[in-house]
CSV table of C-alpha atoms in Angstrom, one decimal:
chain,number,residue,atom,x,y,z
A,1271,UNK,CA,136.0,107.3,115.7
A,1272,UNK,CA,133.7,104.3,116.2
A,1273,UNK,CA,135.8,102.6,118.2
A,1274,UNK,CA,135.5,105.6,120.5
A,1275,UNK,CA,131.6,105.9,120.4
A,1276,UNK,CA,131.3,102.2,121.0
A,1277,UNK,CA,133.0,102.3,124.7
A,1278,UNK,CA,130.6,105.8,125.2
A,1279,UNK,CA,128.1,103.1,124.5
A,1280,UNK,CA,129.1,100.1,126.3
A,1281,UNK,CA,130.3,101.8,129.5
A,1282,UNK,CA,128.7,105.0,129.9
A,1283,UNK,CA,132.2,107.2,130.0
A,1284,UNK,CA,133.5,105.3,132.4
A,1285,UNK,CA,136.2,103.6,129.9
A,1286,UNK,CA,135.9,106.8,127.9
A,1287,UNK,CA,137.6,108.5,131.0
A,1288,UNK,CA,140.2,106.0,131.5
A,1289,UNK,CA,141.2,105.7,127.7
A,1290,UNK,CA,142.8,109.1,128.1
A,1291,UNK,CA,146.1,108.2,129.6
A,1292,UNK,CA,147.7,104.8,128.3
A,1293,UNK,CA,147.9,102.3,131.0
A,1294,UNK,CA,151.8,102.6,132.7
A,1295,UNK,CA,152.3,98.7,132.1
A,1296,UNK,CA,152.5,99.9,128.7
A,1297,UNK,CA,148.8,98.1,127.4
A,1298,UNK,CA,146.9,99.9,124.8
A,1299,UNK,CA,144.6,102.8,125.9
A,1300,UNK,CA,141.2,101.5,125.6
A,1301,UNK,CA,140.3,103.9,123.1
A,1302,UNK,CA,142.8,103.1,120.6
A,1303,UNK,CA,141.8,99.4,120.6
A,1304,UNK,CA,140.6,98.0,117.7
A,1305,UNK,CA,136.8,96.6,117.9
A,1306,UNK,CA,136.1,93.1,116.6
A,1307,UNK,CA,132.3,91.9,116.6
A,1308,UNK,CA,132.6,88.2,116.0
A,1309,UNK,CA,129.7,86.1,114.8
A,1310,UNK,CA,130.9,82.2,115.4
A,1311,UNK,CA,128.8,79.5,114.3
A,1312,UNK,CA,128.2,78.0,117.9
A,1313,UNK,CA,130.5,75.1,119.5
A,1314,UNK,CA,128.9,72.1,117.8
A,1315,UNK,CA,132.5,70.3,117.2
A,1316,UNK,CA,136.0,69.9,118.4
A,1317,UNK,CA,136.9,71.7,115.6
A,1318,UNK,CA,134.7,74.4,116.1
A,1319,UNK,CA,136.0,74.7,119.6
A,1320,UNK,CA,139.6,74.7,118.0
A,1321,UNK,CA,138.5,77.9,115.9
A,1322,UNK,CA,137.1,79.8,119.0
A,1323,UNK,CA,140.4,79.4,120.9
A,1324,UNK,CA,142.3,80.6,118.1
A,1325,UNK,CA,140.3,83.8,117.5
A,1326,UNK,CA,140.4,84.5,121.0
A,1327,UNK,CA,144.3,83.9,121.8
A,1328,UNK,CA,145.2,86.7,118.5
A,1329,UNK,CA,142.4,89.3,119.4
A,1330,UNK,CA,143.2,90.4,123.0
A,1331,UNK,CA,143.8,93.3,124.4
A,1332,UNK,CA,147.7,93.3,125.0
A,1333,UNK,CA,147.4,92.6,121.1
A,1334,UNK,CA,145.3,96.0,120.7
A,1335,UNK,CA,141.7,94.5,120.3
A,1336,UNK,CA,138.5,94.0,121.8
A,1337,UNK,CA,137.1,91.2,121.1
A,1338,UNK,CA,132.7,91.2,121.4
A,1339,UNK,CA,132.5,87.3,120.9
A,1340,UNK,CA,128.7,85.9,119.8
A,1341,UNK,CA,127.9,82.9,119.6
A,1342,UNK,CA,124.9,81.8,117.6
A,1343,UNK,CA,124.3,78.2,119.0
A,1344,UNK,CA,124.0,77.2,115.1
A,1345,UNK,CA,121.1,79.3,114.0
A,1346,UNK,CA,121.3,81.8,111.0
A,1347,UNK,CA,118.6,84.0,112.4
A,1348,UNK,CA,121.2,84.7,115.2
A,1349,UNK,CA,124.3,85.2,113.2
A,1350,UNK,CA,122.2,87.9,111.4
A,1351,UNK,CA,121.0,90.0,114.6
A,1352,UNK,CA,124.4,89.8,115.9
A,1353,UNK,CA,125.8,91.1,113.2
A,1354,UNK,CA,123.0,93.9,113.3
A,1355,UNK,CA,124.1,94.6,116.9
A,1356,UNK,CA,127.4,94.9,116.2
A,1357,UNK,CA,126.7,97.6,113.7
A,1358,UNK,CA,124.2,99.4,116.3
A,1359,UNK,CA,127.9,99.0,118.3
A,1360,UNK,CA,130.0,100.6,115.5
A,1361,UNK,CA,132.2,98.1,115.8
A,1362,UNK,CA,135.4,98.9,113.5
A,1363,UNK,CA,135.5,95.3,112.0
A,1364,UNK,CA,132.9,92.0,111.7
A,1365,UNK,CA,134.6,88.8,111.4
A,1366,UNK,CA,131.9,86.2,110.6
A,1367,UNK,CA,131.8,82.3,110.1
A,1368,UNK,CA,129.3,82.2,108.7
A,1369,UNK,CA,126.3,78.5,109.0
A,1370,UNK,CA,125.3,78.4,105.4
A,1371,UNK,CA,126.7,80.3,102.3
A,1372,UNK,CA,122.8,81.8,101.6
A,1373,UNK,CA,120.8,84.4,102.9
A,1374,UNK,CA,123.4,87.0,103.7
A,1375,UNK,CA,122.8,89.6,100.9
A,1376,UNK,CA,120.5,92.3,102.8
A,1377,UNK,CA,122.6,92.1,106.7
A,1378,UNK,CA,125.7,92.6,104.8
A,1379,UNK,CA,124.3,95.5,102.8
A,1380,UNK,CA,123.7,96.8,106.2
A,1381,UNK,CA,127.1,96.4,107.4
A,1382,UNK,CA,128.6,97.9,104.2
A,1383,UNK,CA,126.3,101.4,104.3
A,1384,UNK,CA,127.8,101.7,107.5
A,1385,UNK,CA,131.3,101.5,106.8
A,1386,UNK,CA,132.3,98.1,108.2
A,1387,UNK,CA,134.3,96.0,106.8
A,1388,UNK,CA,133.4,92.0,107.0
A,1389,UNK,CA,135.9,89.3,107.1
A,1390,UNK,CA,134.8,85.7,106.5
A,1391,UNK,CA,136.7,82.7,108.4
A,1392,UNK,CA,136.3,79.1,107.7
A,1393,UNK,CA,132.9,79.6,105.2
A,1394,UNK,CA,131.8,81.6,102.3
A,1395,UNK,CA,128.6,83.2,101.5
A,1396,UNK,CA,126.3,83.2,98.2
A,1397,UNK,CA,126.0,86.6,97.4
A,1398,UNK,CA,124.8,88.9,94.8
A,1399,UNK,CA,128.1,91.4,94.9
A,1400,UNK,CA,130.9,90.0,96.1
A,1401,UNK,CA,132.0,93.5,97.6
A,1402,UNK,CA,129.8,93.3,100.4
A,1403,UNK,CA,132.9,91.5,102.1
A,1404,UNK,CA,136.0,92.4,101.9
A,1405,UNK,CA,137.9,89.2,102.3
A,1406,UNK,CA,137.3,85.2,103.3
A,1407,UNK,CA,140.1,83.2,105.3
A,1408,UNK,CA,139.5,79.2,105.2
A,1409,UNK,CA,139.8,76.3,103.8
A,1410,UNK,CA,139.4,74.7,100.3
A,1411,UNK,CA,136.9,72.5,100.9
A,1412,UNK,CA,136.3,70.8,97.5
A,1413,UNK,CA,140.6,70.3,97.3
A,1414,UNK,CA,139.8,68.5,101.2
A,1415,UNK,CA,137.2,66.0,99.2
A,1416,UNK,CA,139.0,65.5,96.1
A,1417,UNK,CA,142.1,64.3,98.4
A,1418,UNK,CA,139.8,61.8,100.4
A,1419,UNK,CA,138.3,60.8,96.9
A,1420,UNK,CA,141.8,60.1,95.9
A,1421,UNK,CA,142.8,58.0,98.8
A,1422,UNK,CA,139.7,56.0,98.0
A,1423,UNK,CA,140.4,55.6,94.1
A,1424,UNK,CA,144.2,54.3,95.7
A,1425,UNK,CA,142.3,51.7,98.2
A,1426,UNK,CA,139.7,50.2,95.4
A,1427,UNK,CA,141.7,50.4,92.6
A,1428,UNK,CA,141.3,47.5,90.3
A,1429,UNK,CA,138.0,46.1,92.8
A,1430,UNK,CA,135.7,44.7,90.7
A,1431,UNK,CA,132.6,44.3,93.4
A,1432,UNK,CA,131.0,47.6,94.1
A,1433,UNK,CA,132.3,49.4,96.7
A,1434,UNK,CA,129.4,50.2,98.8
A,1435,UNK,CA,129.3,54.1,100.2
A,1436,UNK,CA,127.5,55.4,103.3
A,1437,UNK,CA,127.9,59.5,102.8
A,1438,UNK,CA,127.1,61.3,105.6
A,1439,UNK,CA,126.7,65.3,105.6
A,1440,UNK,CA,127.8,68.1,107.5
A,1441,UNK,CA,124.8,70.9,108.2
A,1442,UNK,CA,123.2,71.9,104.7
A,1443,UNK,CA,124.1,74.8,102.7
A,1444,UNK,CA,127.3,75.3,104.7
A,1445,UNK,CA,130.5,75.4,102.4
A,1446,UNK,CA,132.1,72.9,104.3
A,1447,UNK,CA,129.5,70.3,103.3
A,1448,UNK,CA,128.9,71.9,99.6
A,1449,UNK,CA,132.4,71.3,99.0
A,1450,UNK,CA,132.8,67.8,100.5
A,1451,UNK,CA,129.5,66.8,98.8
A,1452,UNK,CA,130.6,67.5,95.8
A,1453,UNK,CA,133.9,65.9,95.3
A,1454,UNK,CA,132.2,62.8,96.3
A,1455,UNK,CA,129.3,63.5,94.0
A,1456,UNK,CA,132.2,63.6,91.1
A,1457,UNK,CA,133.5,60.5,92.3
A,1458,UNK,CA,130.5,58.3,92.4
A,1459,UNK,CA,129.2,59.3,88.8
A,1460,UNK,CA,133.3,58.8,87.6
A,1461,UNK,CA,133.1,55.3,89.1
A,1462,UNK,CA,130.6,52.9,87.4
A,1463,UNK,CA,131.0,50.2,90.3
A,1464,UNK,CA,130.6,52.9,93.4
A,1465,UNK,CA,127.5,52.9,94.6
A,1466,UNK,CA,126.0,55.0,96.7
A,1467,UNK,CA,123.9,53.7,99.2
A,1468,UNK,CA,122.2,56.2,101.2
A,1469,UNK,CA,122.8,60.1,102.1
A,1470,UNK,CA,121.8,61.2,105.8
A,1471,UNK,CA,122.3,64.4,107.4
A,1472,UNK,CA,124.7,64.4,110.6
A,1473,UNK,CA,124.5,68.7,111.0
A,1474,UNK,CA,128.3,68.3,111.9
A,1475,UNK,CA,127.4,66.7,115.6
A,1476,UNK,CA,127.7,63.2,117.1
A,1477,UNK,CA,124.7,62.8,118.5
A,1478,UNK,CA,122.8,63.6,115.6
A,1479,UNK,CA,125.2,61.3,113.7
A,1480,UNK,CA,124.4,58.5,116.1
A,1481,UNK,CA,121.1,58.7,115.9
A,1482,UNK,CA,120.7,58.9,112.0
A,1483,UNK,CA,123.1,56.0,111.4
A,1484,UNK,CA,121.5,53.7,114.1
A,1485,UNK,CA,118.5,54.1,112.5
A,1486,UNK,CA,119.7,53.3,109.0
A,1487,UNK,CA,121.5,50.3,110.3
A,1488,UNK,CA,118.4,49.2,112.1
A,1489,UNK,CA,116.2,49.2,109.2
A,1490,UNK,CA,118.6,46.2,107.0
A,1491,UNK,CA,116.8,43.8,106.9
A,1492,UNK,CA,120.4,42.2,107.5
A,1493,UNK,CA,124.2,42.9,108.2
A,1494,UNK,CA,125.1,44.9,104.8
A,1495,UNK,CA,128.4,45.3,102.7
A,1496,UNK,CA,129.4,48.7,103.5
A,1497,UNK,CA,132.9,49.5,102.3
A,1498,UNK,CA,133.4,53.1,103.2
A,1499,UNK,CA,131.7,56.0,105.2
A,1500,UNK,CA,132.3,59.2,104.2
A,1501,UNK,CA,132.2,61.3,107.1
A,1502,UNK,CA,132.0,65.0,106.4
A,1503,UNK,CA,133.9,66.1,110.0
A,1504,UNK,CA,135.2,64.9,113.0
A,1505,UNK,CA,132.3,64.2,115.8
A,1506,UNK,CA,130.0,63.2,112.7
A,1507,UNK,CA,132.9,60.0,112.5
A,1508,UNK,CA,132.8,59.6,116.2
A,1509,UNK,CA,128.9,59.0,116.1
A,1510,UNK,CA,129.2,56.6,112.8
A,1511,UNK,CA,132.0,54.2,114.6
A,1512,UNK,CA,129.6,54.4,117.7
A,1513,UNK,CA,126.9,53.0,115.9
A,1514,UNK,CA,128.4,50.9,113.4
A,1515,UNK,CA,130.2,49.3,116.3
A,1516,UNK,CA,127.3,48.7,118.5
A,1517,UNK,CA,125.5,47.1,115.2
A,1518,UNK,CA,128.8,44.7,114.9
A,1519,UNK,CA,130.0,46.3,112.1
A,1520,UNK,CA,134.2,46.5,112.3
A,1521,UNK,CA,135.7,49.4,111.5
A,1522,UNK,CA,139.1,50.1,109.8
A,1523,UNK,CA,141.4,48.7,106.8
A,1524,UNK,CA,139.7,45.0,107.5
A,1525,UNK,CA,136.0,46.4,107.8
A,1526,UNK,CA,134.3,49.5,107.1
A,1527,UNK,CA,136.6,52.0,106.0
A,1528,UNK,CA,135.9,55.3,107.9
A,1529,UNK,CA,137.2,58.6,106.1
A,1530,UNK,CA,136.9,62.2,108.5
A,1531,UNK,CA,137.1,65.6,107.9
A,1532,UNK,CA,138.8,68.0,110.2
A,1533,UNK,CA,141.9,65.8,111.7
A,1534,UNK,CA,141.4,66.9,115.2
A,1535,UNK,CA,143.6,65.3,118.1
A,1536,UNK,CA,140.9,62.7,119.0
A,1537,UNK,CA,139.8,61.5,115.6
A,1538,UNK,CA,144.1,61.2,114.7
A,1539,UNK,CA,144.2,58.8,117.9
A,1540,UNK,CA,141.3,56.6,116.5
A,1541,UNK,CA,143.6,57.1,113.4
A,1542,UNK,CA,146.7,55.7,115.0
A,1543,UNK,CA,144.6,52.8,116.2
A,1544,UNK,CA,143.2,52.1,113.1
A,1545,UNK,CA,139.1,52.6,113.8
A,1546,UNK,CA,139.7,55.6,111.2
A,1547,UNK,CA,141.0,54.7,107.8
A,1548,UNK,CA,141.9,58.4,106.3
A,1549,UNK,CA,142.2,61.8,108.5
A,1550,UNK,CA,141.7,64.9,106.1
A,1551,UNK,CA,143.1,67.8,107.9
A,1552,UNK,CA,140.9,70.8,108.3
A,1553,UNK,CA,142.6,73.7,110.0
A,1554,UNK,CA,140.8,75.2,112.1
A,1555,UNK,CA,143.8,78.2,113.6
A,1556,UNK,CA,142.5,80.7,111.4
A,1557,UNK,CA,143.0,83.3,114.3
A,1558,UNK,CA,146.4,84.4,112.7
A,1559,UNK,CA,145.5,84.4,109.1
A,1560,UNK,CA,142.3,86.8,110.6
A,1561,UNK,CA,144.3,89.5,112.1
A,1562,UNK,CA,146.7,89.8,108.6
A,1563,UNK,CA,143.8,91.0,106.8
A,1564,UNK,CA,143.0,93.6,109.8
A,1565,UNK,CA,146.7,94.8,109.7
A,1566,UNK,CA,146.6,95.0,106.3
A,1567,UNK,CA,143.5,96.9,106.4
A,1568,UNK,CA,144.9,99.0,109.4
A,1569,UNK,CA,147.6,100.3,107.3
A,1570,UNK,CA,145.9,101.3,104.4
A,1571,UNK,CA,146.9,97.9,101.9
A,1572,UNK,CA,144.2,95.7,99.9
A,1573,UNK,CA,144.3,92.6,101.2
A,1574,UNK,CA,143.9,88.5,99.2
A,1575,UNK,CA,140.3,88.1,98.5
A,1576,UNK,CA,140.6,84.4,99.7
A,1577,UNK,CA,143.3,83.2,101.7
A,1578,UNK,CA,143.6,79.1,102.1
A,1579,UNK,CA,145.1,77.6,105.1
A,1580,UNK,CA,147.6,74.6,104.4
A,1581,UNK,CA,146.5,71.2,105.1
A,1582,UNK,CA,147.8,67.6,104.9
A,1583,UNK,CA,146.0,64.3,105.1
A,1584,UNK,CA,147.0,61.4,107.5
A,1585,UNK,CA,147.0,57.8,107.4
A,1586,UNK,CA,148.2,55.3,110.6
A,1587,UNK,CA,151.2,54.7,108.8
A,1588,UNK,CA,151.6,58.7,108.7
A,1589,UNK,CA,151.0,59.1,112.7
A,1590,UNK,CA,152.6,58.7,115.9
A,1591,UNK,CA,151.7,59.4,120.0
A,1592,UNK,CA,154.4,62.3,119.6
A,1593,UNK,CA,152.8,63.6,116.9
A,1594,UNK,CA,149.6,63.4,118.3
A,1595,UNK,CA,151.1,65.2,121.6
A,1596,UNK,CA,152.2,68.0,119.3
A,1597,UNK,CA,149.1,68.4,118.2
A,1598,UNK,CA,147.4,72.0,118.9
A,1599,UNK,CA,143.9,71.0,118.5
C-alpha cells in the first residue's frame, strides 16, 4: 500500500516495525493510517489561520490520519513542488487550497497518473479536465458578493448623489477575489449613479492594505466623498479603517461604510461597534466537510463534486458580546 511505502520512506523501518502490532491504548497502527499531504496557502489572514486549525484538529492520528502539513508562504511555485513531493511520498490523498485558480493543469496530471486523488478546500482551479480532481469543498464566493451587493442596493436605495466606491481586492486570480470582483462588477454597471472610484490590490493582508490605501488617500488633492469600501476579506478591512482613520475619514453608518469578507471574531467586534458596516461570513471550518469526502472515498462511494459551506451575513443590529464569545474563529 502507499501508505505503507511512505513510512519505509520517512522513517527508515523504524515505524514500519512498530506498525505491526496496534498500539494497546487502542490508537491506530501506524501503518493503517491514512496519509494526507496538505498544500495550504500560507497564514496571510485570521481566516487563513482559522482553516489551518480546522484541518489539523479532524486529521490526527487518534482520528486515523497523518497529516504532512505544507505551507507555501503564498507562492504558487511552492504549492506545486509540494504537491510533487507528496507524490514522490505516495501519499494516499492531496488536499489543496489552492493561491489562484490557474496554472494547475500539468502538477495535477502528475498526481492523477499516480493514483492520487486531490481534494480542493476553500478555492477552485482553472483546468482543462475537470477530473484531474476529484472534488472541491468551499465557499460560493460570487453568492458571498451578490449578498454584500444587496445590503448595499438596501443602504442607497432611492440616493440620488453617486455613491462613491473604493474596491479593494483580495490576491489575483484567487477564486475568492474572482468571485467577489465580480458581483461588484455586476453591480456597478446595474447602477447608473455607482461609481467606481479606484481598484487597488490588498493580496488579502493588512499591511499591504495599509499601505495601498494610504497612498491613494495621500494623493486627493482633498478630503473625498467616499461612501463605501468594499473590502474583499477581513485583515484587508483592518488595514482600510487604519488608514482611513488616520486620514480623518470616519468610518461606519454616519461615514464611510466599510463591508468585509470572512466575518472573523475581530472584524464582528469592529462590527458590534459600528467601524464595520456589513460582515459577510466566510467559513473557514472546512476540516469536517474535508474528511466526508475521504470517508466517502475510503468506502468505495462517489462523493459531491462541490460541496458549499453555510454562511450568514451580520450587521450590528445582528451581533452581540455572547455571540461574539461563541464565536470559533
Amino acid at each position: 500500500m502507499r501508505r505503507r511505502v511512505l513510512f519505509a520512506l520517512l522513517t527508515l523501518g523504524l515505524l514500519l516495525s512498530a506498525a505491526c502490532t496496534a498500539d494497546p491504548a487502542g490508537e491506530p497502527a501506524s501503518e493503517d493510517l491514512i496519509v494526507i499531504g496538505m498544500c495550504q496557502v500560507g497564514a496571510e489572514s485570521d481566516w487563513r489561520v482559522a482553516n489551518s486549525e480546522s484541518m489539523k484538529a479532524v486529521f490526527t492520528e487518534a482520528n486515523g490520519y497523518r497529516l504532512l502539513f505544507d505551507d507555501a508562504r503564498q507562492k504558487q511555485e511552492n504549492q506545486i513542488t509540494a504537491i510533487r513531493k507528496f507524490i514522490q511520498q505516495q501519499v494516499d490523498y492531496i488536499v489543496l487550497m489552492p493561491i489562484r485558480e490557474g496554472g494547475w493543469d500539468s502538477v495535477l496530471q502528475e498526481a492523477r497518473e499516480a493514483g492520487i486523488p486531490v481534494i480542493l478546500v476553500d478555492r477552485r482551479v482553472d483546468v482543462e479536465d475537470e477530473a484531474l480532481y476529484t472534488a472541491h469543498v468551499g465557499s460560493d464566493f460570487l453568492e458571498e458578493g451578490r449578498r454584500a451587493v444587496a445590503w448595499m442596493e438596501g443602504t442607497f436605495q432611492g440616493a440620488e448623489d453617486p455613491v462613491r466606491i473604493i474596491h479593494i481586492q483580495g490576491t489575483p486570480g484567487s477564486t475568492a477575489q474572482l468571485g467577489r470582483t465580480a458581483a461588484l462588477e455586476e453591480a456597478v454597471a446595474a447602477h447608473e449613479n455607482w461609481e467606481l472610484l479606484v481598484r487597488l490590490d490588498g493580496d488579502f493582508t493588512q499591511a499591504k492594505t495599509y499601505e495601498v490605501m494610504t497612498d491613494y488617500l495621500s494623493s486627493l488633492p482633498g478630503p473625498g466623498d467616499i461612501d463605501v469600501v468594499y473590502c474583499e476579506n477581513d485583515n484587508i478591512a483592518f488595514g482600510a479603517l487604519q488608514a482611513l482613520e488616520e486620514q480623518g475619514y470616519p468610518c461606519g453608518r454616519d461615514g464611510v461604510n466599510i463591508i468585509t469578507f470572512d466575518a472573523t471574531r475581530g472584524a464582528l467586534a469592529e462590527c458590534l461597534n459600528g467601524r464595520i458596516s456589513l460582515a459577510v461570513e466566510c467559513n473557514p471550518l472546512l476540516g469536517p466537510l474535508a474528511e466526508e469526502v475521504i470517508r466517502t472515498l475510503e468506502a468505495g462511494g462517489s462523493p459531491e463534486k462541490h460541496r458549499y459551506v453555510e454562511e450568514q451575513i451580520f450587521t450590528a443590529e445582528d451581533l452581540t458580546e455572547a455571540l461574539l464569545e461563541s464565536r470559533e474563529y
